[in-house]
XYZ file of N, CA, C and O in Angstrom:
276
model
N -118.295 274.437 51.809
C -117.077 275.221 51.762
C -116.119 274.625 50.740
O -115.951 273.411 50.695
N -115.440 275.444 49.989
C -114.415 274.920 49.093
C -113.290 274.280 49.899
O -113.030 274.667 51.036
N -112.632 273.302 49.327
C -111.536 272.614 50.002
C -110.501 273.634 50.456
O -110.093 274.496 49.700
N -110.074 273.488 51.709
C -109.024 274.336 52.242
C -109.512 275.618 52.901
O -108.735 276.295 53.540
N -110.784 275.974 52.800
C -111.242 277.241 53.374
C -111.689 277.089 54.830
O -111.973 278.074 55.476
N -111.752 275.895 55.341
C -112.200 275.684 56.715
C -111.031 275.451 57.674
O -111.221 275.023 58.789
N -109.819 275.727 57.246
C -108.668 275.655 58.133
C -107.913 274.348 58.117
O -107.064 274.117 58.963
N -108.172 273.469 57.208
C -107.439 272.212 57.145
C -107.918 271.371 55.993
O -108.818 271.761 55.247
N -107.323 270.185 55.864
C -107.719 269.310 54.751
C -109.125 268.747 54.941
O -109.617 268.639 56.062
N -109.751 268.418 53.860
C -111.033 267.723 53.881
C -110.799 266.332 54.447
O -109.903 265.619 54.001
N -111.563 265.944 55.455
C -111.429 264.599 56.041
C -112.592 263.759 55.541
O -113.746 264.126 55.717
N -112.266 262.642 54.937
C -113.268 261.737 54.389
C -113.218 260.445 55.200
O -112.142 259.883 55.418
N -114.388 259.978 55.648
C -114.456 258.764 56.456
C -114.976 257.568 55.678
O -115.781 257.711 54.759
N -114.506 256.385 56.065
C -114.928 255.112 55.492
C -115.116 254.155 56.665
O -114.177 253.920 57.428
N -116.334 253.634 56.832
C -116.620 252.672 57.890
C -117.248 251.456 57.226
O -118.400 251.513 56.790
N -116.474 250.371 57.125
C -116.964 249.161 56.454
C -115.903 248.075 56.541
O -114.803 248.298 57.046
N -116.244 246.921 56.009
C -115.243 245.864 55.844
C -114.262 246.298 54.763
O -114.635 246.909 53.779
N -113.020 245.976 54.959
C -111.990 246.318 53.971
C -111.953 245.227 52.905
O -111.066 244.385 52.878
N -112.953 245.251 52.043
C -113.062 244.275 50.963
C -113.241 245.020 49.652
O -113.786 246.125 49.619
N -112.795 244.407 48.582
C -112.798 245.044 47.266
C -114.181 245.578 46.885
O -114.294 246.712 46.397
N -115.228 244.807 47.132
C -116.565 245.238 46.699
C -117.069 246.469 47.455
O -118.026 247.111 47.028
N -116.426 246.823 48.550
C -116.813 248.028 49.294
C -116.217 249.292 48.681
O -116.588 250.400 49.050
N -115.258 249.154 47.782
C -114.724 250.301 47.068
C -113.591 251.043 47.753
O -113.279 252.170 47.376
N -112.960 250.420 48.737
C -111.885 251.104 49.460
C -110.735 251.483 48.527
O -110.171 252.575 48.638
N -110.388 250.607 47.584
C -109.303 250.931 46.643
C -109.666 252.160 45.815
O -108.838 253.049 45.613
N -110.889 252.205 45.334
C -111.346 253.337 44.532
C -111.281 254.636 45.335
O -110.828 255.673 44.832
N -111.716 254.594 46.588
C -111.671 255.774 47.441
C -110.240 256.255 47.635
O -109.940 257.441 47.475
N -109.337 255.340 47.973
C -107.943 255.715 48.217
C -107.293 256.246 46.937
O -106.597 257.260 46.959
N -107.535 255.575 45.821
C -106.947 256.022 44.555
C -107.486 257.398 44.145
O -106.734 258.241 43.641
N -108.768 257.639 44.351
C -109.349 258.949 44.013
C -108.769 260.039 44.905
O -108.422 261.127 44.422
N -108.657 259.762 46.186
C -108.096 260.751 47.107
C -106.632 261.031 46.775
O -106.169 262.167 46.910
N -105.918 260.015 46.309
C -104.502 260.179 45.965
C -104.298 261.117 44.782
O -103.218 261.682 44.618
N -105.321 261.318 43.975
C -105.217 262.220 42.820
C -105.311 263.691 43.234
O -105.013 264.570 42.440
N -105.739 263.924 44.457
C -105.854 265.296 44.956
C -104.532 265.680 45.622
O -103.803 264.809 46.102
N -104.220 266.974 45.681
C -103.018 267.380 46.411
C -103.076 266.856 47.852
O -104.121 266.944 48.505
N -101.979 266.282 48.333
C -101.987 265.594 49.623
C -102.330 266.495 50.805
O -102.781 266.003 51.832
N -102.152 267.793 50.671
C -102.482 268.685 51.783
C -103.945 269.129 51.780
O -104.367 269.900 52.632
N -104.755 268.631 50.831
C -106.158 269.051 50.758
C -107.137 267.985 51.234
O -108.314 268.287 51.402
N -106.666 266.760 51.456
C -107.574 265.687 51.848
C -106.843 264.666 52.714
O -105.652 264.418 52.535
N -107.556 264.100 53.686
C -107.049 262.975 54.456
C -108.188 261.974 54.619
O -109.359 262.346 54.578
N -107.825 260.728 54.793
C -108.828 259.670 54.923
C -108.794 259.089 56.329
O -107.725 258.828 56.882
N -109.973 258.874 56.887
C -110.138 258.206 58.175
C -110.856 256.901 57.869
O -111.998 256.906 57.408
N -110.181 255.772 58.105
C -110.673 254.463 57.690
C -110.911 253.593 58.913
O -109.984 253.316 59.681
N -112.154 253.170 59.102
C -112.518 252.370 60.265
C -112.985 250.995 59.831
O -113.845 250.872 58.959
N -112.417 249.980 60.446
C -112.774 248.603 60.157
C -111.621 247.691 60.520
O -110.508 248.157 60.787
N -111.871 246.412 60.542
C -110.794 245.453 60.811
C -109.907 245.360 59.580
O -110.386 245.061 58.489
N -108.634 245.610 59.803
C -107.695 245.606 58.678
C -106.330 245.129 59.165
O -105.877 245.513 60.238
N -105.706 244.264 58.386
C -104.387 243.748 58.734
C -103.310 244.791 58.446
O -103.532 245.746 57.693
N -102.150 244.591 59.030
C -101.033 245.494 58.751
C -100.637 245.426 57.281
O -100.272 246.437 56.686
N -100.725 244.247 56.693
C -100.390 244.092 55.269
C -101.355 244.897 54.394
O -100.938 245.537 53.426
N -102.639 244.872 54.746
C -103.632 245.633 53.974
C -103.424 247.132 54.177
O -103.567 247.916 53.241
N -103.078 247.541 55.384
C -102.774 248.950 55.626
C -101.610 249.400 54.741
O -101.665 250.468 54.125
N -100.574 248.596 54.667
C -99.404 248.925 53.844
C -99.785 248.980 52.366
O -99.337 249.861 51.629
N -100.620 248.035 51.924
C -101.035 248.008 50.521
C -101.828 249.271 50.170
O -101.590 249.906 49.144
N -102.757 249.664 51.040
C -103.546 250.860 50.789
C -102.677 252.119 50.840
O -102.838 253.019 50.017
N -101.758 252.181 51.784
C -100.862 253.335 51.880
C -100.010 253.460 50.618
O -99.723 254.572 50.167
N -99.639 252.341 50.014
C -98.840 252.363 48.785
C -99.639 252.932 47.607
O -99.052 253.451 46.659
N -100.971 252.850 47.673
C -101.813 253.424 46.618
C -101.846 254.948 46.687
O -102.214 255.602 45.706
N -101.492 255.505 47.845
C -101.581 256.957 48.042
C -100.351 257.469 48.790
O -100.453 257.941 49.922
N -99.174 257.372 48.174
C -97.964 257.827 48.873
C -98.049 259.314 49.229
O -98.528 260.123 48.446
N -97.648 259.637 50.442
C -97.664 261.024 50.890
C -98.984 261.488 51.482
O -99.067 262.571 52.039
N -100.026 260.668 51.384
C -101.336 261.037 51.912
C -101.493 260.492 53.339
O -100.968 259.439 53.666
N -102.236 261.234 54.148
C -102.528 260.785 55.505
C -103.694 259.806 55.474
O -104.794 260.143 55.041
N -103.444 258.582 55.913
C -104.483 257.561 56.068
C -104.534 257.204 57.546
O -103.576 256.655 58.086
N -105.620 257.528 58.209
C -105.791 257.196 59.616
C -106.623 255.927 59.732
O -107.804 255.928 59.376
N -106.020 254.843 60.224
C -106.712 253.568 60.405
C -107.178 253.484 61.853
O -106.369 253.502 62.776
N -108.495 253.414 62.060
C -109.047 253.405 63.402
C -109.336 252.013 63.929
O -109.338 251.803 65.135
N -109.620 251.072 63.055
C -109.997 249.740 63.503
C -111.336 249.760 64.233
O -111.956 250.789 64.417
N -111.845 248.582 64.612
C -112.949 248.424 65.559
C -113.122 247.010 65.968
O -112.376 246.176 65.805
């Protein structure tokens, strides 16, 4: 389905360690280039509040759901 035709934003999931080599920065930066109402990220893994803030700063206005585990 094209983005937006299924009744809401595209939800993209990430389940991994929050480390640079896993590409989390690249994912967040790429998603930030899309209109904020067309995509949201669901991020699962152990992450500090400081790292959450840093990632959120890469994508202002975007929904980042941190699930932890």
